[in-house]
Short mmCIF file of C-alpha atoms and ligand atoms in Angstrom, two decimals:
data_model
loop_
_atom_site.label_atom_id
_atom_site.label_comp_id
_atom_site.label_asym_id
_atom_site.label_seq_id
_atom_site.Cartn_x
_atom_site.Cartn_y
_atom_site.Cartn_z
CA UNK A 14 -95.55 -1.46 -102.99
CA UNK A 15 -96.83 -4.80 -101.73
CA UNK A 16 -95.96 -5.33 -97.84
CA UNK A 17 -93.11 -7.84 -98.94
CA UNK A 18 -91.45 -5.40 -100.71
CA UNK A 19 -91.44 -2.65 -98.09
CA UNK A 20 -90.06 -5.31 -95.44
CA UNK A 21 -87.26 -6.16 -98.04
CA UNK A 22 -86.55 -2.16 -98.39
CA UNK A 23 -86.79 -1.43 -94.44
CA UNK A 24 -84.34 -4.44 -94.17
CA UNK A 25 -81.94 -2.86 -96.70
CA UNK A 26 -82.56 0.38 -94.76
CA UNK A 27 -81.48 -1.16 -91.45
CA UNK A 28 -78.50 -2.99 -93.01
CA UNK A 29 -77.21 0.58 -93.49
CA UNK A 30 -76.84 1.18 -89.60
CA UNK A 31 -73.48 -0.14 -88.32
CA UNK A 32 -73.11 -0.87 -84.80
CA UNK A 33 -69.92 1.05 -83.50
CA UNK A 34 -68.91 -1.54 -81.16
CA UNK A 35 -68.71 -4.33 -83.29
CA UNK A 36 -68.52 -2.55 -86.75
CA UNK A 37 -71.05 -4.32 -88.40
CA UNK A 38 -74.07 -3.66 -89.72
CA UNK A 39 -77.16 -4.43 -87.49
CA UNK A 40 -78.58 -7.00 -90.10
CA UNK A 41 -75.48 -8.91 -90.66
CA UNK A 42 -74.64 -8.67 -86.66
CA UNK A 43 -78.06 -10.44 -85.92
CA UNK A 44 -79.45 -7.73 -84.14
CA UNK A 45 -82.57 -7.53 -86.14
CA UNK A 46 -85.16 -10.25 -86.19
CA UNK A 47 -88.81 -10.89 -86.20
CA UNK A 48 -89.33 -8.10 -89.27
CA UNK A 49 -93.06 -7.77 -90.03
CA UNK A 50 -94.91 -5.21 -92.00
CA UNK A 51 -98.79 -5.01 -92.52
CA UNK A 52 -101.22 -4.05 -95.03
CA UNK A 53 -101.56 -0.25 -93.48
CA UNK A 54 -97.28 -0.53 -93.84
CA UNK A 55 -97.10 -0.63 -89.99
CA UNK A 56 -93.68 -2.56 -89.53
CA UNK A 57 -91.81 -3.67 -86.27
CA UNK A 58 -89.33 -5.95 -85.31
CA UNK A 59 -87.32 -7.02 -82.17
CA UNK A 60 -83.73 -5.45 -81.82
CA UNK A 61 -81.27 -7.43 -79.73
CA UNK A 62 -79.44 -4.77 -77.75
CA UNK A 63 -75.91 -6.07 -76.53
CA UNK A 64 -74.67 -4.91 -73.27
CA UNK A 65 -72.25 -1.92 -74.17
CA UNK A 66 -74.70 -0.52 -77.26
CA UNK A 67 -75.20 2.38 -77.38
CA UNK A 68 -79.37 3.05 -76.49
CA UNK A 69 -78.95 5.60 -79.72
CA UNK A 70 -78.42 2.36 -82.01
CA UNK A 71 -82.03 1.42 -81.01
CA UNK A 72 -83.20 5.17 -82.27
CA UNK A 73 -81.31 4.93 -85.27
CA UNK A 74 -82.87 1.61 -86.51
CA UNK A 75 -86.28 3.11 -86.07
CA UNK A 76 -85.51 5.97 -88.11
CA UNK A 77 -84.00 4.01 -90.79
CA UNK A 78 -87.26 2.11 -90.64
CA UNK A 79 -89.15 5.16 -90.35
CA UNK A 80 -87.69 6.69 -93.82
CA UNK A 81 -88.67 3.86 -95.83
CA UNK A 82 -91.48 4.78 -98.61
CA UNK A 83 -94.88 2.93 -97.46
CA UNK A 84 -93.71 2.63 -94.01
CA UNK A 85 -96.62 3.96 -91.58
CA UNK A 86 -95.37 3.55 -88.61
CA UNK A 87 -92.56 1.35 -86.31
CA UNK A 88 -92.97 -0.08 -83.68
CA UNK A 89 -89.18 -2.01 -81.62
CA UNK A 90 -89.58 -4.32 -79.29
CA UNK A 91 -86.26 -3.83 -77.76
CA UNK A 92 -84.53 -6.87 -75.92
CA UNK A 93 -82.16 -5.42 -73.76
CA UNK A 94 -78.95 -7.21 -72.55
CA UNK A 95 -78.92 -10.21 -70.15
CA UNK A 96 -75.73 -9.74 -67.52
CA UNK A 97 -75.46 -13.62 -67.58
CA UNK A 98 -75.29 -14.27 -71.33
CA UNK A 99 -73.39 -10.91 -72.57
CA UNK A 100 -70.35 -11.53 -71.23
CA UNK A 101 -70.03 -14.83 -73.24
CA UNK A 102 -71.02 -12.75 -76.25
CA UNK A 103 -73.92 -14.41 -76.94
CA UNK A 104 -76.05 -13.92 -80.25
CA UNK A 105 -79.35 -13.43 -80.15
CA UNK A 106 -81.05 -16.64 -80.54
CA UNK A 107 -82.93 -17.27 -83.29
CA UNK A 108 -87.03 -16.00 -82.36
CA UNK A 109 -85.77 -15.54 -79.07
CA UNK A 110 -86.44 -12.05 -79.67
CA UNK A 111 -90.24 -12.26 -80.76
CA UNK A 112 -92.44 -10.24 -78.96
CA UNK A 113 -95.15 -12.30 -78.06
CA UNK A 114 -98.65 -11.84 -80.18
CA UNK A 115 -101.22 -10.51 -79.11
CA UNK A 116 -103.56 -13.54 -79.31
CA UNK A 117 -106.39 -15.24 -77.30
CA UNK A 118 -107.16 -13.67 -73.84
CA UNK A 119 -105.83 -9.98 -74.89
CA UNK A 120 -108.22 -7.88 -72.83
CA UNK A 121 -110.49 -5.08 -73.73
CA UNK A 122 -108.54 -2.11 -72.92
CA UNK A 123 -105.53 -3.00 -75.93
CA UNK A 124 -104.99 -0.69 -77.94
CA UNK A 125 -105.20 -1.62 -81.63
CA UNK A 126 -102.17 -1.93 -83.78
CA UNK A 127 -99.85 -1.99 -80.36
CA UNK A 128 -98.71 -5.18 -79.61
CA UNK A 129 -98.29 -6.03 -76.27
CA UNK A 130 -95.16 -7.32 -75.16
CA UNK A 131 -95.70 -9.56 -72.24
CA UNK A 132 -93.10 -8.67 -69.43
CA UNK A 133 -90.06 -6.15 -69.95
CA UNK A 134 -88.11 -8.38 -71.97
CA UNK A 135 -89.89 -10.24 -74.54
CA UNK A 136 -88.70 -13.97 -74.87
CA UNK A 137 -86.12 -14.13 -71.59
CA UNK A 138 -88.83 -13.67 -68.83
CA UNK A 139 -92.15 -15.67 -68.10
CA UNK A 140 -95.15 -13.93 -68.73
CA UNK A 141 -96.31 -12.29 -65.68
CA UNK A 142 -98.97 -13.02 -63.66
CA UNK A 143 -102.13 -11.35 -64.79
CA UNK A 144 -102.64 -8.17 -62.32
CA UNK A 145 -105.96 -9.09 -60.58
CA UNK A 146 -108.50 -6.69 -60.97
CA UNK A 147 -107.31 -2.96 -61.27
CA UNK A 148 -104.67 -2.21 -64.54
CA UNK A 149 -104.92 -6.18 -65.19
CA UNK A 150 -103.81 -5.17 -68.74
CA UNK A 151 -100.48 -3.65 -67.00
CA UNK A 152 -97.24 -5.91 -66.27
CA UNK A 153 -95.54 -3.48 -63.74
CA UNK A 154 -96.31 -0.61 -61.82
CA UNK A 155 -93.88 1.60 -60.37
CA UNK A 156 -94.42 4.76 -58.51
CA UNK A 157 -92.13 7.33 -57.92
CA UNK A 158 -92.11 9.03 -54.52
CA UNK A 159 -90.08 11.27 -51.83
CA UNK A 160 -90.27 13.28 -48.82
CA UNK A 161 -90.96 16.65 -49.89
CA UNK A 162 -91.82 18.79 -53.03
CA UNK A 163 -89.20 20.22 -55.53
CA UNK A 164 -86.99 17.43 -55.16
CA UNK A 165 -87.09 16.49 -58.68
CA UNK A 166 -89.97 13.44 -58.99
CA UNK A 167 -91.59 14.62 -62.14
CA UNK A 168 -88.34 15.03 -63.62
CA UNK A 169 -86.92 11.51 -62.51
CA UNK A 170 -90.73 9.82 -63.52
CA UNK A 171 -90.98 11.70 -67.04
CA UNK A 172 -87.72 10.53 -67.93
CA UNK A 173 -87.65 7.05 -66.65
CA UNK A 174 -90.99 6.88 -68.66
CA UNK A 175 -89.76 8.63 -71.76
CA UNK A 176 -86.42 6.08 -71.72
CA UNK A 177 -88.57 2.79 -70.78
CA UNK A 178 -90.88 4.04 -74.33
CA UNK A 179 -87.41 4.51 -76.24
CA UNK A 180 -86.23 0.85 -75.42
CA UNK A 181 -89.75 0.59 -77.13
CA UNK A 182 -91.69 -1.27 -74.02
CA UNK A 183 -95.41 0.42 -73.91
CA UNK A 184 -94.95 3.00 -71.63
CA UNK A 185 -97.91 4.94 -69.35
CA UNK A 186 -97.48 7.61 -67.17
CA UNK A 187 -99.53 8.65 -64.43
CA UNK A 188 -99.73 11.62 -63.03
CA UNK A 189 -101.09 11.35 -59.12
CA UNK A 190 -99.56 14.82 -58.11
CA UNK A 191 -103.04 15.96 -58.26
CA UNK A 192 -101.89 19.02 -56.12
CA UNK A 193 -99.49 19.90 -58.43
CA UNK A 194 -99.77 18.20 -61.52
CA UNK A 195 -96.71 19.13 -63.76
CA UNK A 196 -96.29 16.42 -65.86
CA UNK A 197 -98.34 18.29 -68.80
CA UNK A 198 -95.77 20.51 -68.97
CA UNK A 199 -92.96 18.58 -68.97
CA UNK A 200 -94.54 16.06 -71.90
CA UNK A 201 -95.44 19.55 -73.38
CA UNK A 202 -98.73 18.33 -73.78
CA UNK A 203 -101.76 21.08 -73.68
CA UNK A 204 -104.39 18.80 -75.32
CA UNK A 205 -107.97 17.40 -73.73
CA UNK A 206 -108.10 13.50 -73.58
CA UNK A 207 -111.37 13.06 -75.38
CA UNK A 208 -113.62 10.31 -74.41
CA UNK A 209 -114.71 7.11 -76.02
CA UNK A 210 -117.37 4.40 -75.24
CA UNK A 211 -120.95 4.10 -74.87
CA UNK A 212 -122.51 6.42 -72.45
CA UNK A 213 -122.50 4.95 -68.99
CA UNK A 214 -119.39 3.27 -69.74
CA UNK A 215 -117.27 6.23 -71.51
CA UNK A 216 -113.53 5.44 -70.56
CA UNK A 217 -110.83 8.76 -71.37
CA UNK A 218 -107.95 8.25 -73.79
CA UNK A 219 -104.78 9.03 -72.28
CA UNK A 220 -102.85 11.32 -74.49
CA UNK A 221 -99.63 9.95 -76.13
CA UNK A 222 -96.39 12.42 -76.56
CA UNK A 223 -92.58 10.51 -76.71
CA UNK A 224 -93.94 7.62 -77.17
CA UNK A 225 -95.77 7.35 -73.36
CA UNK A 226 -99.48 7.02 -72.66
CA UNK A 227 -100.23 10.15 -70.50
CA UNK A 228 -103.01 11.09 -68.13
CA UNK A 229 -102.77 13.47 -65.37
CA UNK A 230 -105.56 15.98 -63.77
CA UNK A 231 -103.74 18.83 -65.22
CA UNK A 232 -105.66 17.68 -68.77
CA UNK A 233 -108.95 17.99 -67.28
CA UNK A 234 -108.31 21.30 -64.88
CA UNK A 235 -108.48 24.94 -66.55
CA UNK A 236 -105.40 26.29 -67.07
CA UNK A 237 -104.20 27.67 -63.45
CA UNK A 238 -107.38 26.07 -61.31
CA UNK A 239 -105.45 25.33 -58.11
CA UNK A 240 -106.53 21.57 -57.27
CA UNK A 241 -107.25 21.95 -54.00
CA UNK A 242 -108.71 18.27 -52.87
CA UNK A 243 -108.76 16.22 -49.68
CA UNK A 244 -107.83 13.00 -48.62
CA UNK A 245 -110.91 11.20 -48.89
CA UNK A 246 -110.91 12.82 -52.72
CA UNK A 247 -107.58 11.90 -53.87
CA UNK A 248 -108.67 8.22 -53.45
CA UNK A 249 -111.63 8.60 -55.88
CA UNK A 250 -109.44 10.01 -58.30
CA UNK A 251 -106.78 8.29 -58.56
CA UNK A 252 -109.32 5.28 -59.23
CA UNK A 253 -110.90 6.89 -61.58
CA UNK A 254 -107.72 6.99 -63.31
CA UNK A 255 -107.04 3.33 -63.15
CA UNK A 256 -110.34 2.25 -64.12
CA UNK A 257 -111.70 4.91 -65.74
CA UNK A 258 -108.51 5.49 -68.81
CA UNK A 259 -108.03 2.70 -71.28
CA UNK A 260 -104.45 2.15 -71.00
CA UNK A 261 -104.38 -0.94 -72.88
CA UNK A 262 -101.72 -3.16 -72.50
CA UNK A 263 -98.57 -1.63 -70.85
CA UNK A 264 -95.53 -3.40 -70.29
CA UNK A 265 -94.70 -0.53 -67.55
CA UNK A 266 -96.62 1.83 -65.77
CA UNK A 267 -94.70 4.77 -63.69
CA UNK A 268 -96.76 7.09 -61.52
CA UNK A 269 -95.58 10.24 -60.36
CA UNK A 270 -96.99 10.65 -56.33
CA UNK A 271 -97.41 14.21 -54.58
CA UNK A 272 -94.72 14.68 -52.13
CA UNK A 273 -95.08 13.36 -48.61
CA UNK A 274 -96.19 10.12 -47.19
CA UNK A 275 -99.77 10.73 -46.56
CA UNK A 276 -103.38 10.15 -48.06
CA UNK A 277 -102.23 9.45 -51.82
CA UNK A 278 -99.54 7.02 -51.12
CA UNK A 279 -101.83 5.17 -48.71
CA UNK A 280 -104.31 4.84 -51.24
CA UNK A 281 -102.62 3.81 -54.06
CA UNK A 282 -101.37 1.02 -52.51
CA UNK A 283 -104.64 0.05 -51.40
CA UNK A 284 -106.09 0.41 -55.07
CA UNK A 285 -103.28 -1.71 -57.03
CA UNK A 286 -100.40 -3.79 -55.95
CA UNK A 287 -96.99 -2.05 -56.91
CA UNK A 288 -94.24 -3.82 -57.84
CA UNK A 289 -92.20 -0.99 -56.34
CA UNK A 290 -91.47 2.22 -55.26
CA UNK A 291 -88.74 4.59 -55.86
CA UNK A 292 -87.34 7.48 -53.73
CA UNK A 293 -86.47 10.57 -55.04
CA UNK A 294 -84.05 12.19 -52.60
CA UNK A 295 -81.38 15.61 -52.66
CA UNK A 296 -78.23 14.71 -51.35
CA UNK A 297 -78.29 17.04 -47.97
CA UNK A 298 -78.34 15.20 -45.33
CA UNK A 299 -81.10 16.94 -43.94
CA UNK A 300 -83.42 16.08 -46.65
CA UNK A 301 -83.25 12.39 -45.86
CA UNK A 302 -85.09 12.43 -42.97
CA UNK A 303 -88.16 12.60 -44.80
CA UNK A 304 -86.99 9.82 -47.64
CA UNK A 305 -86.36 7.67 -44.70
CA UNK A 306 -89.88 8.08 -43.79
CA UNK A 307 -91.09 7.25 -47.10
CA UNK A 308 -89.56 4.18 -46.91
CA UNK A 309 -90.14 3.13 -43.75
CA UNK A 310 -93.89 3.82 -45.03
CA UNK A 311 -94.14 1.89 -48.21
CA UNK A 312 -92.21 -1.37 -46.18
CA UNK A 313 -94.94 -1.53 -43.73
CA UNK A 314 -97.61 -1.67 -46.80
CA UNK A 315 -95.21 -4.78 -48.12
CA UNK A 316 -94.10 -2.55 -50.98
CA UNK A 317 -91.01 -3.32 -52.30
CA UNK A 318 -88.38 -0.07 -52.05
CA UNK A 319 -86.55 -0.59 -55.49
CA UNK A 320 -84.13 2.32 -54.50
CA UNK A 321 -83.10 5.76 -53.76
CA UNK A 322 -82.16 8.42 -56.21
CA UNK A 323 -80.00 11.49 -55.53
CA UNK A 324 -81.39 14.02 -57.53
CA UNK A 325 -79.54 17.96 -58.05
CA UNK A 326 -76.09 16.85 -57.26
CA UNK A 327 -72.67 18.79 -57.72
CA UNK A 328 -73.43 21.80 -60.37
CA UNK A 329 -70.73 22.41 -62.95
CA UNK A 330 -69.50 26.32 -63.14
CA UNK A 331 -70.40 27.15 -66.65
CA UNK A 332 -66.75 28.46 -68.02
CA UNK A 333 -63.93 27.41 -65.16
CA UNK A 334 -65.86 23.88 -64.99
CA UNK A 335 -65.34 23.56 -61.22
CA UNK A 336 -67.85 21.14 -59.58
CA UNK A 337 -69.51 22.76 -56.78
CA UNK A 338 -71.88 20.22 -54.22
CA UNK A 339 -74.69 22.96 -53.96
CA UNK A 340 -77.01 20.78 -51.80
CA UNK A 341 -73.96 18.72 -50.57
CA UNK A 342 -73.38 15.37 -51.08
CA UNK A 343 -74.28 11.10 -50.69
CA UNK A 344 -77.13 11.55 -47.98
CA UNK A 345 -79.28 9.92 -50.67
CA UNK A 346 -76.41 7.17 -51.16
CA UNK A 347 -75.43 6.69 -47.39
CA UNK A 348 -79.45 6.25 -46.25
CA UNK A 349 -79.89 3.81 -48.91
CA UNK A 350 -76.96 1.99 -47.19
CA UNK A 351 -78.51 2.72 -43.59
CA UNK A 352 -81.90 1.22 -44.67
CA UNK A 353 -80.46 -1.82 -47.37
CA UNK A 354 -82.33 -0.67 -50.18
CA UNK A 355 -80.44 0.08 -53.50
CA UNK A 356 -78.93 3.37 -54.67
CA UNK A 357 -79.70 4.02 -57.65
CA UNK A 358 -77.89 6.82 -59.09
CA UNK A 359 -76.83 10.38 -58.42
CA UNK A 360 -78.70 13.26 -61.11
CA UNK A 361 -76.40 16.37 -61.45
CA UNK A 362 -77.55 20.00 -61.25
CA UNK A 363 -77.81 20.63 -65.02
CA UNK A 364 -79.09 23.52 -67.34
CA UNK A 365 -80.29 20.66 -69.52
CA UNK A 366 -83.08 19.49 -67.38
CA UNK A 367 -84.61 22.88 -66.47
CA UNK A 368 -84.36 23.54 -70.53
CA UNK A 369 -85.84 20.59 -71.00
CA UNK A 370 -88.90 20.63 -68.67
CA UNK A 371 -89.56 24.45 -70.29
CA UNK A 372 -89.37 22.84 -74.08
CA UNK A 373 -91.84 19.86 -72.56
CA UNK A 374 -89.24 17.30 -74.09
CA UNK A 375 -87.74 14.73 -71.57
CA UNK A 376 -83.82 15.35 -71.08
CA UNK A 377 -83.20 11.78 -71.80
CA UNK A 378 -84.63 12.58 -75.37
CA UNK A 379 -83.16 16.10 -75.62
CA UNK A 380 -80.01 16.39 -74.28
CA UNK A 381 -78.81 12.23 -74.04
CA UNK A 382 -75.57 13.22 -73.97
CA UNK A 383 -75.70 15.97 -71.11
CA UNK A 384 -74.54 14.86 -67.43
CA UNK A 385 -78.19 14.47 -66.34
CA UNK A 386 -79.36 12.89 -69.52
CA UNK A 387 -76.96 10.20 -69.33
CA UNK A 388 -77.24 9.95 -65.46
CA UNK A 389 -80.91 9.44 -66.01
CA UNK A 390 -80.76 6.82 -69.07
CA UNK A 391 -78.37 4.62 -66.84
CA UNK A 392 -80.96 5.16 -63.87
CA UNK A 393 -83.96 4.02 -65.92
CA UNK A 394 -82.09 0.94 -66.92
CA UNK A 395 -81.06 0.45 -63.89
CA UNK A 396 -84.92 0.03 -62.52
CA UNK A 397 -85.71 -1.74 -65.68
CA UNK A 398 -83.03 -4.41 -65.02
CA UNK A 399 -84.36 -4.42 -61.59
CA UNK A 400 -87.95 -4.71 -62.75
CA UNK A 401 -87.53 -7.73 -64.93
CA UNK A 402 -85.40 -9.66 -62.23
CA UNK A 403 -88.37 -9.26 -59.74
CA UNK A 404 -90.30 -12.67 -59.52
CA UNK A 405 -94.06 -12.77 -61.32
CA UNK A 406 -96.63 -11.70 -59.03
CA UNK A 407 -98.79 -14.25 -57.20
N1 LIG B 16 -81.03 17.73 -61.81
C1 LIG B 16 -81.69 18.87 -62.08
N2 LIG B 16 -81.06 19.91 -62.69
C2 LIG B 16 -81.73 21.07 -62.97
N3 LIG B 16 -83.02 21.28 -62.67
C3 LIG B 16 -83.70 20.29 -62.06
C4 LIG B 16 -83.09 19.03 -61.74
N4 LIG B 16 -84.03 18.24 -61.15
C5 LIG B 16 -85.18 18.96 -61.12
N5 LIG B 16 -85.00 20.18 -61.66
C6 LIG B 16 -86.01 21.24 -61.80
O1 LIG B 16 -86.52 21.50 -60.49
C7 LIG B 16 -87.92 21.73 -60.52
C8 LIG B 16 -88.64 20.77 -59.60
O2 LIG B 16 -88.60 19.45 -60.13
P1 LIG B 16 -89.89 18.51 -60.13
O3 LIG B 16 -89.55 17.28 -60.87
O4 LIG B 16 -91.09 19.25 -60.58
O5 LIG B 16 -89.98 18.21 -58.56
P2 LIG B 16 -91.13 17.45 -57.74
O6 LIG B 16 -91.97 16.67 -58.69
O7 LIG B 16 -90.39 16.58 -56.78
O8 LIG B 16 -91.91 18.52 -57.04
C9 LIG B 16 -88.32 21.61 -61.98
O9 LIG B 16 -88.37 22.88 -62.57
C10 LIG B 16 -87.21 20.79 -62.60
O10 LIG B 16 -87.05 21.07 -63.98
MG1 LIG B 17 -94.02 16.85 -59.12
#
């Protein structure tokens, strides 16, 4: 089938998803625009998410797209709703949606066939400042962080990862727990990066599973070799991971920090400029002592605190469906009021998430519709919204 005819069937396909707000069909609503196909029957186009959607409309397009004979692969540049022009019930306008080509100046690292989308939300923000130096092909970095182990910071940056891929911004994941690298497991990922380049200048391919660029010292380890590294180590590393992995061009980067606010933090922020971090807290008000540190550490490094998240609140008796506050409850909430930085969100206790880190899917992709799942997708969008309303770098 010539490409023409394959973008006429994937736009017949998509007419047959109906947006349950509005009733009609996604073509006819103007949600769709900007379809493209190529020779090798890769397709994409922008979808104009409206604030109320559901985030499952989004997945249902791309499989639509996805079951179309000739079609290779899809690739959504999802524009996600503005609060200022939703209300009014504003269309999308017309190309407003078009991710912007890849053109002149796209640097080394991209990734063929993965256009980049410059900024979060293609068309409503300016392009961001090129990063200087370090990850220059990445638009925002975010790293999550919090006081103390076990608190749930794998969990919170595999999901917010996994959701930022699904709204179909180009998503990497870095894993800087090199003490404890877990996020291999829960991306269920057991593969070995393999290397490209010339020798002398080899650079490793992050690994790709949901739809987010992965790299973490747990690929490179033997199974079970404790990482046991010093300060002065952790530095080198975690530059090596920068420089050393061809990311490409990412519209968001999320790394996962080891717990504490020591060597690791210190040196990322001395290796690339964040655009934020975000705490991980439980909701005993014990714990916060050591969140509070955290942020009282990355705001003397002038790095911006983008919020706190509660994480294993309330747990739901399976069968009488009392809630029970196992850890108690709002110390994450009432330090993010003590300190002015935003709270982000409270995570139940849920069965879901512990399933899902054993099956190595994120619960944002396997459970959406369990307490934590949806927590965590309103969450993610929460530091997404927050992430494109931050002003381009300098
Ligand atoms: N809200 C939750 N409900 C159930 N289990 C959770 C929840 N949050 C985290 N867990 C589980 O707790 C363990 C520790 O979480 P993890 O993200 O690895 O913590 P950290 O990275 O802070 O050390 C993991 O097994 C994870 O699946
Ligand atoms: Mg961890």
């Amino acid at each position: 089938m010539s490409t023409n005819g394959i973008a006429a069937a994937v736009k017949r396909a998509l007419a047959g998803v109906v947006n349950p707000v509005t009733g009609k069909d996604v073509v006819a609503g103007g949600q769709v625009a900007d379809l493209e196909v190529d020779e090798a029957g890769r397709t994409r186009f922008a979808f104009a998410l409206r604030k109320g959607d559901p985030g499952a409309l989004v997945r249902k397009a791309r499989a639509a797209a996805e079951g179309v004979d000739g079609v290779s692969g899809v690739k959504v540049s999802v524009q996600l709703p503005q609060t200022a022009t939703a209300e009014s019930g504003a269309e999308m306008p017309s190309g407003a949606a078009a991710a912007p080509r890849r053109g002149r100046g796209a640097p080394a690292g991209t990734v063929p066939g993965q256009p980049h989308q410059a900024g979060l939300q293609p068309g409503s923000v300016p392009a961001p400042t090129p990063r200087p130096g370090i990850l220059s092909g990445v638009a925002r970095i975010v790293a999550v962080s919090s006081g103390k182990g076990g608190v749930g910071k794998s969990m919170v940056a595999t999901n917010v990862a996994a959701h930022a891929a699904a709204r179909g911004l180009a998503t990497g994941l870095l894993d800087a727990d090199i003490y404890g690298p877990n996020i291999p497991v829960m991306f269920g990922e057991e593969r070995r990066p393999s290397v490209t380049g010339a020798k002398g200048s080899e650079m490793i391919v992050p690994l790709e599973a949901h739809g987010v660029r992965l790299m973490s010292l747990g690929f490179l380890l033997e199974r079970e070799q404790p990482a046991i590294m010093r300060g002065p180590l952790i530095a080198g590393i975690l530059k090596q991971f920068m420089e050393q992995v061809s990311w490409g061009r990412l519209d968001l980067m999320v790394v996962d920090m080891p717990p504490g606010t020591g060597d690791a933090q210190l040196s990322l922020v001395q290796t690339v400029e964040l655009d934020g971090a975000l705490m991980v807290s439980t909701p005993q008000k014990v714990a916060t002592g050591d969140v509070r540190r955290g942020v009282k550490m990355f705001e003397r490094v002038n790095t911006r605190v983008l919020g706190i998240v509660e994480n294993m609140c309330g747990f739901r008796i399976p069968g009488s469906g009392e809630i029970v506050d196992l850890f108690g409850r709002g110390g994450g909430e009432d330090l993010a009021n003590e300190l002015s930085v935003p709270f982000l969100g409270r995570i139940p206790l849920d069965l879901a998430v512990r399933e899902a880190g054993d099956a190595g899917t994120p619960t944002v992709i396997s459970a959406p519709a369990s307490p934590a799942g949806r927590s965590l997708a309103e969450i993610a969008d929460r530091i997404l919204e927050s992430l494109e309303r931050l002003p381009p770098r300098t």
